[in-house]
Amino acid sequence: MTLKKADASPCLAPQKKSVKDQYFFLVLNTCYENGYFEEPDMMKIHTEIAELLQGLIRRFTYGDSSSIKNETAYRLMHSILYVLDTFAASLEDPTELASIVRRNGIHKVYSLGMDLVRNHIAYAHKLYAELSAHKLNLPVEVYNDTINLSLPDFFQTYDVTFNAHDNAASIDYPLVFDDMDQKGVGYIIQYMEKLLLENLFCHCFDTKEILTLLKGYGEKFHLDFRCAPFNIFEVVFAQTIFSLLCSPEKPQLFITAGEFEQLVIKLSGQSSGNIRLLLEHAADKMITILKLQNSELIEYLRRYKKQFIPRFLTAHVHGNLINMLVIDEPKLPAEKHSFTDGRRMSDRDFNRLIAQLQDAKELKEKIQIISRQVRSLEDYIDLLGSDCLYGKEYRAVFELLQDAELAVLGKTISQGSAIDMTPIFLENLTRMQNNCLLDWQVEYINYLANMKGRSRVINYMNKIHTVLTDN
Amino acid sequence: MHLPAILDFIGTLPTANVVRELLELNGELKKHDLFLNAADAESILIARSESLKALERIELDLKLTKDLIYRAGFSPYIRQENLVETVNDLYEIFHQIKNLTSDWVADDELLETLMVCFNTFCGGSTELLMGKGVEKIVDNFRRRHELGEMGKEEGDIFDAKES
């Protein structure tokens, strides 16, 4: 193994290099293999570490016992190692460890390591204060519980003497990058630093807008966003990038169906390389427009971008971009739908309606008869299938209907499956059309495929299940 | 260098030195017509290692073993023929109780209780001590009774008047 120099990245913490498990032993063994230690030195180190453990066992038992379970001894040993690892990780040049150990002995190194760990705890307290001050004001339970309960609980329970390696905190809020290999207070520090960066990014947007976005996110994925363990930064980041792809002037958290449809058209036929460039440009633009200056935050965003881009490209190829963002749904009109439960026509009235339509000479007259008399979905479907309308007459009838009503009709054809809105959507419609048995269904699909704003109808169609179920 | 090796290092004592330490107890054992030879001492040390391994414990020094041997001299039930076997049994029972009480009981307090139990309620029987004796000691601990308060309850199986 070639010993590497410590990272020189700018640091908030007393040391930036993460404390890897048993790093101290790794460095020592490497020093030994490279001739920095002789065999007697290693034996002396071995003996001194054993003495450290014996001393800790006596302290643990208050001197009342000279024996403990192996499991307890292992735990105490890991605690000692965490402290030694912390010291070793603090050195710019790992080879310095050899001379320090030879000169001062392990007991001194352990003492220096404990001082460092206590410094880290003090830093963690300051970091927590900053985190609390920049907490997002959002009703996301797992986020709030982590900051308000779990992190304070860590400070209450962390045992630097006998359990330094164990953070024993119930951290449930997920980050986009969480280094689970880290232990003890080191893990908590890296967690809080990253959470702070994510908070700083989200603070670039209005809290109410984020809340609306999260509500939409919850509705889209049928989950209660207040209770679900998802990462807020991820949702906001994705929405921002999509927004900049749709309209590069200003990042915002609301994207309409029309804007998304335009984006899909824009991306169709583009190579992965071109799309990647668009995404890179959008991410850079985001940093510029948001006037971000915190170098660690910028680095964090660039690191996350590298994860985001491949996911975007894969979703694009599979026609699933719709799953990566939240579409801003227009408010449904307050007026009642034409379809009203319980307003089904009697057989006699329906037959009279058909007779009137067959007698009507002009399309305009037919439309008037229908809009005056037909009120229920079942009657509408029976009417459409009654062979008293032909060709473009179907279109005229569809134009009578609002988006919601069209969606209800379409739902009867789509057989409950959600319809995608990417270019592959058109292929789905063609497949659906091939399965249609009735003229009006074929005409409906043609009408929908050529309709401006069909995305609204389709979005509504995807929600119809809930509406109908509630009814 | 790795973790298990360090723990083994703590648990291992230089044999020659420790045999000599145990044999030094013969000064006291002689007063009770008891004696340990080198083979006896080695046998005790081997049994000690096996007990610790079986019960998954480590011990920092020989204090408990030496205390047990010392106290054995005062027991009316320990003779030369059963000295080594009884010391080994008592040692194992001691560590069983330490495990069952999660190391919450101090060594001295537990050793005192163990010997009282062995010498009085168990009538010198390590089998009885290993069964009901351990159960009673652990039960008293869990009920936060003083370990010395053994056999005071009515109907206690250790009450000699009832047996």
PDB file of C-alpha atoms in Angstrom, chain A residues 185-424:
ATOM      1  CA  VAL A 185     -18.959  11.760  16.381  1.00  0.00           C
ATOM      2  CA  GLY A 186     -17.284  11.757  12.941  1.00  0.00           C
ATOM      3  CA  TYR A 187     -20.417  10.287  11.401  1.00  0.00           C
ATOM      4  CA  ILE A 188     -22.637  12.855  13.080  1.00  0.00           C
ATOM      5  CA  ILE A 189     -20.404  15.708  11.911  1.00  0.00           C
ATOM      6  CA  GLN A 190     -20.441  14.605   8.258  1.00  0.00           C
ATOM      7  CA  TYR A 191     -24.210  14.085   8.465  1.00  0.00           C
ATOM      8  CA  MET A 192     -24.863  17.550   9.860  1.00  0.00           C
ATOM      9  CA  GLU A 193     -22.479  19.237   7.407  1.00  0.00           C
ATOM     10  CA  LYS A 194     -24.284  17.677   4.481  1.00  0.00           C
ATOM     11  CA  LEU A 195     -27.741  18.370   5.869  1.00  0.00           C
ATOM     12  CA  LEU A 196     -26.731  21.985   6.350  1.00  0.00           C
ATOM     13  CA  LEU A 197     -25.663  22.231   2.711  1.00  0.00           C
ATOM     14  CA  GLU A 198     -28.951  20.722   1.562  1.00  0.00           C
ATOM     15  CA  ASN A 199     -30.836  23.189   3.753  1.00  0.00           C
ATOM     16  CA  LEU A 200     -28.848  26.112   2.348  1.00  0.00           C
ATOM     17  CA  PHE A 201     -29.808  25.076  -1.167  1.00  0.00           C
ATOM     18  CA  CYS A 202     -33.490  24.734  -0.310  1.00  0.00           C
ATOM     19  CA  HIS A 203     -33.418  28.158   1.361  1.00  0.00           C
ATOM     20  CA  CYS A 204     -32.890  29.643  -2.108  1.00  0.00           C
ATOM     21  CA  PHE A 205     -36.591  28.992  -2.709  1.00  0.00           C
ATOM     22  CA  ASP A 206     -39.758  30.196  -1.058  1.00  0.00           C
ATOM     23  CA  THR A 207     -40.824  27.815   1.714  1.00  0.00           C
ATOM     24  CA  LYS A 208     -44.480  27.963   0.654  1.00  0.00           C
ATOM     25  CA  GLU A 209     -43.508  26.966  -2.868  1.00  0.00           C
ATOM     26  CA  ILE A 210     -41.482  24.051  -1.541  1.00  0.00           C
ATOM     27  CA  LEU A 211     -44.472  23.023   0.545  1.00  0.00           C
ATOM     28  CA  THR A 212     -46.741  23.096  -2.509  1.00  0.00           C
ATOM     29  CA  LEU A 213     -44.158  21.087  -4.408  1.00  0.00           C
ATOM     30  CA  LEU A 214     -43.994  18.480  -1.645  1.00  0.00           C
ATOM     31  CA  LYS A 215     -47.786  18.216  -1.569  1.00  0.00           C
ATOM     32  CA  GLY A 216     -47.747  17.580  -5.296  1.00  0.00           C
ATOM     33  CA  TYR A 217     -44.975  15.043  -4.802  1.00  0.00           C
ATOM     34  CA  GLY A 218     -47.059  13.241  -2.205  1.00  0.00           C
ATOM     35  CA  GLU A 219     -50.156  13.197  -4.409  1.00  0.00           C
ATOM     36  CA  LYS A 220     -48.168  11.958  -7.373  1.00  0.00           C
ATOM     37  CA  PHE A 221     -46.670   9.011  -5.524  1.00  0.00           C
ATOM     38  CA  HIS A 222     -49.679   8.379  -3.284  1.00  0.00           C
ATOM     39  CA  LEU A 223     -47.842   9.004  -0.069  1.00  0.00           C
ATOM     40  CA  ASP A 224     -48.228  11.344   2.875  1.00  0.00           C
ATOM     41  CA  PHE A 225     -45.196  13.592   2.434  1.00  0.00           C
ATOM     42  CA  ARG A 226     -45.418  14.604   6.097  1.00  0.00           C
ATOM     43  CA  CYS A 227     -44.576  11.065   7.220  1.00  0.00           C
ATOM     44  CA  ALA A 228     -42.603   9.565   4.344  1.00  0.00           C
ATOM     45  CA  PRO A 229     -38.803   9.283   4.598  1.00  0.00           C
ATOM     46  CA  PHE A 230     -37.715  11.063   1.421  1.00  0.00           C
ATOM     47  CA  ASN A 231     -35.030  13.669   0.769  1.00  0.00           C
ATOM     48  CA  ILE A 232     -36.361  17.213   0.266  1.00  0.00           C
ATOM     49  CA  PHE A 233     -33.203  18.450  -1.474  1.00  0.00           C
ATOM     50  CA  GLU A 234     -33.545  15.767  -4.144  1.00  0.00           C
ATOM     51  CA  VAL A 235     -37.104  16.801  -4.989  1.00  0.00           C
ATOM     52  CA  VAL A 236     -36.233  20.511  -5.116  1.00  0.00           C
ATOM     53  CA  PHE A 237     -33.075  19.918  -7.158  1.00  0.00           C
ATOM     54  CA  ALA A 238     -34.877  17.816  -9.764  1.00  0.00           C
ATOM     55  CA  GLN A 239     -37.710  20.305 -10.056  1.00  0.00           C
ATOM     56  CA  THR A 240     -35.248  23.174 -10.485  1.00  0.00           C
ATOM     57  CA  ILE A 241     -33.321  21.440 -13.238  1.00  0.00           C
ATOM     58  CA  PHE A 242     -36.504  20.568 -15.104  1.00  0.00           C
ATOM     59  CA  SER A 243     -37.690  24.133 -14.714  1.00  0.00           C
ATOM     60  CA  LEU A 244     -34.456  25.459 -16.204  1.00  0.00           C
ATOM     61  CA  LEU A 245     -34.710  22.992 -19.065  1.00  0.00           C
ATOM     62  CA  CYS A 246     -38.256  24.212 -19.748  1.00  0.00           C
ATOM     63  CA  SER A 247     -37.491  27.914 -19.404  1.00  0.00           C
ATOM     64  CA  PRO A 248     -33.855  28.837 -18.873  1.00  0.00           C
ATOM     65  CA  GLU A 249     -34.475  32.354 -17.575  1.00  0.00           C
ATOM     66  CA  LYS A 250     -35.456  31.579 -14.033  1.00  0.00           C
ATOM     67  CA  PRO A 251     -35.538  28.447 -11.916  1.00  0.00           C
ATOM     68  CA  GLN A 252     -38.840  27.858 -10.228  1.00  0.00           C
ATOM     69  CA  LEU A 253     -40.666  25.019  -8.613  1.00  0.00           C
ATOM     70  CA  PHE A 254     -43.797  25.019 -10.766  1.00  0.00           C
ATOM     71  CA  ILE A 255     -43.844  23.338 -14.131  1.00  0.00           C
ATOM     72  CA  THR A 256     -47.037  23.133 -16.150  1.00  0.00           C
ATOM     73  CA  ALA A 257     -48.109  20.173 -18.222  1.00  0.00           C
ATOM     74  CA  GLY A 258     -47.705  22.234 -21.335  1.00  0.00           C
ATOM     75  CA  GLU A 259     -44.154  23.209 -20.448  1.00  0.00           C
ATOM     76  CA  PHE A 260     -43.270  19.610 -19.795  1.00  0.00           C
ATOM     77  CA  GLU A 261     -44.821  18.518 -23.062  1.00  0.00           C
ATOM     78  CA  GLN A 262     -42.735  21.104 -24.879  1.00  0.00           C
ATOM     79  CA  LEU A 263     -39.621  19.823 -23.136  1.00  0.00           C
ATOM     80  CA  VAL A 264     -40.389  16.268 -24.147  1.00  0.00           C
ATOM     81  CA  ILE A 265     -40.733  17.379 -27.751  1.00  0.00           C
ATOM     82  CA  LYS A 266     -37.499  19.331 -27.471  1.00  0.00           C
ATOM     83  CA  LEU A 267     -35.617  16.292 -26.117  1.00  0.00           C
ATOM     84  CA  SER A 268     -37.057  13.745 -28.518  1.00  0.00           C
ATOM     85  CA  GLY A 269     -34.576  12.822 -31.198  1.00  0.00           C
ATOM     86  CA  GLN A 270     -31.651  14.351 -29.282  1.00  0.00           C
ATOM     87  CA  SER A 271     -28.624  12.207 -28.571  1.00  0.00           C
ATOM     88  CA  SER A 272     -27.636  11.330 -25.007  1.00  0.00           C
ATOM     89  CA  GLY A 273     -24.565  13.473 -25.428  1.00  0.00           C
ATOM     90  CA  ASN A 274     -26.617  16.545 -26.327  1.00  0.00           C
ATOM     91  CA  ILE A 275     -29.049  15.971 -23.498  1.00  0.00           C
ATOM     92  CA  ARG A 276     -26.153  15.568 -21.073  1.00  0.00           C
ATOM     93  CA  LEU A 277     -24.794  18.915 -22.225  1.00  0.00           C
ATOM     94  CA  LEU A 278     -28.205  20.511 -21.708  1.00  0.00           C
ATOM     95  CA  LEU A 279     -28.319  19.149 -18.183  1.00  0.00           C
ATOM     96  CA  GLU A 280     -24.784  20.288 -17.393  1.00  0.00           C
ATOM     97  CA  HIS A 281     -25.651  23.738 -18.679  1.00  0.00           C
ATOM     98  CA  ALA A 282     -28.874  23.825 -16.631  1.00  0.00           C
ATOM     99  CA  ALA A 283     -26.984  22.876 -13.471  1.00  0.00           C
ATOM    100  CA  ASP A 284     -24.369  25.581 -14.072  1.00  0.00           C
ATOM    101  CA  LYS A 285     -27.116  28.063 -14.816  1.00  0.00           C
ATOM    102  CA  MET A 286     -28.823  27.132 -11.554  1.00  0.00           C
ATOM    103  CA  ILE A 287     -25.704  27.949  -9.562  1.00  0.00           C
ATOM    104  CA  THR A 288     -25.315  31.289 -11.367  1.00  0.00           C
ATOM    105  CA  ILE A 289     -28.948  32.383 -11.192  1.00  0.00           C
ATOM    106  CA  LEU A 290     -29.251  31.422  -7.519  1.00  0.00           C
ATOM    107  CA  LYS A 291     -26.035  33.386  -6.884  1.00  0.00           C
ATOM    108  CA  LEU A 292     -24.508  30.564  -4.887  1.00  0.00           C
ATOM    109  CA  GLN A 293     -21.132  31.384  -3.411  1.00  0.00           C
ATOM    110  CA  ASN A 294     -20.596  28.720  -0.795  1.00  0.00           C
ATOM    111  CA  SER A 295     -17.896  26.574  -2.406  1.00  0.00           C
ATOM    112  CA  GLU A 296     -18.883  23.484  -0.414  1.00  0.00           C
ATOM    113  CA  LEU A 297     -22.495  23.831  -1.522  1.00  0.00           C
ATOM    114  CA  ILE A 298     -21.457  24.253  -5.142  1.00  0.00           C
ATOM    115  CA  GLU A 299     -19.264  21.175  -4.872  1.00  0.00           C
ATOM    116  CA  TYR A 300     -22.162  19.259  -3.301  1.00  0.00           C
ATOM    117  CA  LEU A 301     -24.506  20.238  -6.127  1.00  0.00           C
ATOM    118  CA  ARG A 302     -21.944  19.280  -8.753  1.00  0.00           C
ATOM    119  CA  ARG A 303     -21.425  15.950  -7.036  1.00  0.00           C
ATOM    120  CA  TYR A 304     -25.169  15.296  -6.973  1.00  0.00           C
ATOM    121  CA  LYS A 305     -25.496  16.372 -10.609  1.00  0.00           C
ATOM    122  CA  LYS A 306     -23.248  13.439 -11.537  1.00  0.00           C
ATOM    123  CA  GLN A 307     -25.834  11.105  -9.993  1.00  0.00           C
ATOM    124  CA  PHE A 308     -28.809  12.962 -11.404  1.00  0.00           C
ATOM    125  CA  ILE A 309     -27.749  13.045 -15.055  1.00  0.00           C
ATOM    126  CA  PRO A 310     -27.537   9.265 -15.625  1.00  0.00           C
ATOM    127  CA  ARG A 311     -30.925   8.820 -13.939  1.00  0.00           C
ATOM    128  CA  PHE A 312     -32.398  11.496 -16.192  1.00  0.00           C
ATOM    129  CA  LEU A 313     -30.982   9.885 -19.320  1.00  0.00           C
ATOM    130  CA  THR A 314     -32.271   6.451 -18.343  1.00  0.00           C
ATOM    131  CA  ALA A 315     -35.720   7.854 -17.584  1.00  0.00           C
ATOM    132  CA  HIS A 316     -35.746   9.657 -20.907  1.00  0.00           C
ATOM    133  CA  VAL A 317     -34.876   6.499 -22.832  1.00  0.00           C
ATOM    134  CA  HIS A 318     -37.649   4.565 -21.086  1.00  0.00           C
ATOM    135  CA  GLY A 319     -40.214   7.309 -21.385  1.00  0.00           C
ATOM    136  CA  ASN A 320     -40.402   7.845 -17.638  1.00  0.00           C
ATOM    137  CA  LEU A 321     -39.275  11.434 -17.281  1.00  0.00           C
ATOM    138  CA  ILE A 322     -42.735  12.192 -15.909  1.00  0.00           C
ATOM    139  CA  ASN A 323     -41.735  10.293 -12.775  1.00  0.00           C
ATOM    140  CA  MET A 324     -38.846  12.625 -12.035  1.00  0.00           C
ATOM    141  CA  LEU A 325     -40.795  15.812 -11.532  1.00  0.00           C
ATOM    142  CA  VAL A 326     -44.069  17.212 -10.273  1.00  0.00           C
ATOM    143  CA  ILE A 327     -46.443  18.786 -12.771  1.00  0.00           C
ATOM    144  CA  ASP A 328     -48.375  21.796 -11.581  1.00  0.00           C
ATOM    145  CA  GLU A 329     -51.981  20.790 -12.040  1.00  0.00           C
ATOM    146  CA  PRO A 330     -54.456  23.534 -12.938  1.00  0.00           C
ATOM    147  CA  LYS A 331     -57.245  23.965 -10.461  1.00  0.00           C
ATOM    148  CA  LEU A 332     -60.337  22.161 -11.642  1.00  0.00           C
ATOM    149  CA  PRO A 333     -63.295  24.455 -12.371  1.00  0.00           C
ATOM    150  CA  ALA A 334     -65.765  24.764  -9.563  1.00  0.00           C
ATOM    151  CA  GLU A 335     -68.770  24.176 -11.797  1.00  0.00           C
ATOM    152  CA  LYS A 336     -70.385  20.785 -11.802  1.00  0.00           C
ATOM    153  CA  HIS A 337     -69.592  18.253 -14.438  1.00  0.00           C
ATOM    154  CA  SER A 338     -72.210  17.479 -17.021  1.00  0.00           C
ATOM    155  CA  PHE A 339     -72.251  13.973 -15.718  1.00  0.00           C
ATOM    156  CA  THR A 340     -74.301  13.705 -12.581  1.00  0.00           C
ATOM    157  CA  ASP A 341     -74.847  10.563 -10.622  1.00  0.00           C
ATOM    158  CA  GLY A 342     -78.366   9.274 -10.653  1.00  0.00           C
ATOM    159  CA  ARG A 343     -79.437  11.286 -13.691  1.00  0.00           C
ATOM    160  CA  ARG A 344     -79.653   8.310 -16.002  1.00  0.00           C
ATOM    161  CA  MET A 345     -82.454   8.502 -18.594  1.00  0.00           C
ATOM    162  CA  SER A 346     -85.262   6.033 -18.644  1.00  0.00           C
ATOM    163  CA  ASP A 347     -85.352   3.633 -21.584  1.00  0.00           C
ATOM    164  CA  ARG A 348     -88.339   5.500 -23.044  1.00  0.00           C
ATOM    165  CA  ASP A 349     -86.576   8.885 -22.850  1.00  0.00           C
ATOM    166  CA  PHE A 350     -83.395   7.429 -24.305  1.00  0.00           C
ATOM    167  CA  ASN A 351     -85.256   5.908 -27.246  1.00  0.00           C
ATOM    168  CA  ARG A 352     -86.989   9.244 -27.851  1.00  0.00           C
ATOM    169  CA  LEU A 353     -83.545  10.945 -27.828  1.00  0.00           C
ATOM    170  CA  ILE A 354     -82.214   8.506 -30.442  1.00  0.00           C
ATOM    171  CA  ALA A 355     -85.256   9.111 -32.623  1.00  0.00           C
ATOM    172  CA  GLN A 356     -84.719  12.888 -32.386  1.00  0.00           C
ATOM    173  CA  LEU A 357     -81.081  12.540 -33.353  1.00  0.00           C
ATOM    174  CA  GLN A 358     -81.950  10.377 -36.347  1.00  0.00           C
ATOM    175  CA  ASP A 359     -84.487  12.963 -37.489  1.00  0.00           C
ATOM    176  CA  ALA A 360     -82.113  15.916 -37.004  1.00  0.00           C
ATOM    177  CA  LYS A 361     -80.777  17.201 -40.304  1.00  0.00           C
ATOM    178  CA  GLU A 362     -77.818  19.219 -39.145  1.00  0.00           C
ATOM    179  CA  LEU A 363     -74.954  18.631 -36.824  1.00  0.00           C
ATOM    180  CA  LYS A 364     -75.735  21.787 -34.890  1.00  0.00           C
ATOM    181  CA  GLU A 365     -79.209  20.498 -34.105  1.00  0.00           C
ATOM    182  CA  LYS A 366     -77.863  17.145 -32.926  1.00  0.00           C
ATOM    183  CA  ILE A 367     -75.398  18.876 -30.630  1.00  0.00           C
ATOM    184  CA  GLN A 368     -78.146  20.979 -29.085  1.00  0.00           C
ATOM    185  CA  ILE A 369     -80.318  17.928 -28.437  1.00  0.00           C
ATOM    186  CA  ILE A 370     -77.432  16.073 -26.780  1.00  0.00           C
ATOM    187  CA  SER A 371     -76.227  18.929 -24.583  1.00  0.00           C
ATOM    188  CA  ARG A 372     -79.812  19.561 -23.403  1.00  0.00           C
ATOM    189  CA  GLN A 373     -80.761  16.026 -22.500  1.00  0.00           C
ATOM    190  CA  VAL A 374     -77.761  13.800 -21.778  1.00  0.00           C
ATOM    191  CA  ARG A 375     -76.460  13.964 -18.184  1.00  0.00           C
ATOM    192  CA  SER A 376     -75.001  10.624 -17.212  1.00  0.00           C
ATOM    193  CA  LEU A 377     -71.854   8.816 -18.325  1.00  0.00           C
ATOM    194  CA  GLU A 378     -73.731   5.645 -19.077  1.00  0.00           C
ATOM    195  CA  ASP A 379     -76.202   7.496 -21.315  1.00  0.00           C
ATOM    196  CA  TYR A 380     -73.348   9.210 -23.122  1.00  0.00           C
ATOM    197  CA  ILE A 381     -71.571   5.954 -23.809  1.00  0.00           C
ATOM    198  CA  ASP A 382     -74.802   4.319 -24.956  1.00  0.00           C
ATOM    199  CA  LEU A 383     -75.451   7.272 -27.219  1.00  0.00           C
ATOM    200  CA  LEU A 384     -71.984   7.174 -28.742  1.00  0.00           C
ATOM    201  CA  GLY A 385     -72.414   3.483 -29.445  1.00  0.00           C
ATOM    202  CA  SER A 386     -75.898   3.833 -30.928  1.00  0.00           C
ATOM    203  CA  ASP A 387     -74.856   4.459 -34.551  1.00  0.00           C
ATOM    204  CA  CYS A 388     -76.693   7.741 -34.732  1.00  0.00           C
ATOM    205  CA  LEU A 389     -73.502   9.733 -35.034  1.00  0.00           C
ATOM    206  CA  TYR A 390     -70.898   9.493 -37.775  1.00  0.00           C
ATOM    207  CA  GLY A 391     -67.329  10.602 -38.468  1.00  0.00           C
ATOM    208  CA  LYS A 392     -66.811  14.258 -37.621  1.00  0.00           C
ATOM    209  CA  GLU A 393     -70.054  14.322 -35.608  1.00  0.00           C
ATOM    210  CA  TYR A 394     -68.180  12.458 -32.883  1.00  0.00           C
ATOM    211  CA  ARG A 395     -65.601  15.224 -32.807  1.00  0.00           C
ATOM    212  CA  ALA A 396     -68.288  17.814 -32.432  1.00  0.00           C
ATOM    213  CA  VAL A 397     -69.693  15.924 -29.457  1.00  0.00           C
ATOM    214  CA  PHE A 398     -66.244  15.607 -27.866  1.00  0.00           C
ATOM    215  CA  GLU A 399     -65.782  19.346 -28.222  1.00  0.00           C
ATOM    216  CA  LEU A 400     -68.830  19.840 -26.078  1.00  0.00           C
ATOM    217  CA  LEU A 401     -67.057  18.181 -23.208  1.00  0.00           C
ATOM    218  CA  GLN A 402     -64.709  19.666 -20.653  1.00  0.00           C
ATOM    219  CA  ASP A 403     -61.327  18.090 -19.954  1.00  0.00           C
ATOM    220  CA  ALA A 404     -62.654  16.190 -16.965  1.00  0.00           C
ATOM    221  CA  GLU A 405     -65.535  14.780 -18.943  1.00  0.00           C
ATOM    222  CA  LEU A 406     -63.264  13.768 -21.791  1.00  0.00           C
ATOM    223  CA  ALA A 407     -61.021  12.127 -19.237  1.00  0.00           C
ATOM    224  CA  VAL A 408     -63.903  10.094 -17.880  1.00  0.00           C
ATOM    225  CA  LEU A 409     -64.742   8.903 -21.383  1.00  0.00           C
ATOM    226  CA  GLY A 410     -61.120   8.084 -22.083  1.00  0.00           C
ATOM    227  CA  LYS A 411     -60.867   6.152 -18.846  1.00  0.00           C
ATOM    228  CA  THR A 412     -63.484   3.725 -20.083  1.00  0.00           C
ATOM    229  CA  ILE A 413     -61.235   2.946 -23.049  1.00  0.00           C
ATOM    230  CA  SER A 414     -57.836   2.963 -21.286  1.00  0.00           C
ATOM    231  CA  GLN A 415     -58.925   0.151 -19.001  1.00  0.00           C
ATOM    232  CA  GLY A 416     -57.352   1.576 -15.917  1.00  0.00           C
ATOM    233  CA  SER A 417     -53.752   1.881 -17.115  1.00  0.00           C
ATOM    234  CA  ALA A 418     -51.894   5.190 -16.643  1.00  0.00           C
ATOM    235  CA  ILE A 419     -50.950   6.788 -19.929  1.00  0.00           C
ATOM    236  CA  ASP A 420     -47.492   8.246 -20.364  1.00  0.00           C
ATOM    237  CA  MET A 421     -47.087  11.628 -21.918  1.00  0.00           C
ATOM    238  CA  THR A 422     -43.785  11.248 -23.727  1.00  0.00           C
ATOM    239  CA  PRO A 423     -43.599  10.570 -27.465  1.00  0.00           C
ATOM    240  CA  ILE A 424     -44.036   6.909 -26.607  1.00  0.00           C
TER     241      ILE A 424
END
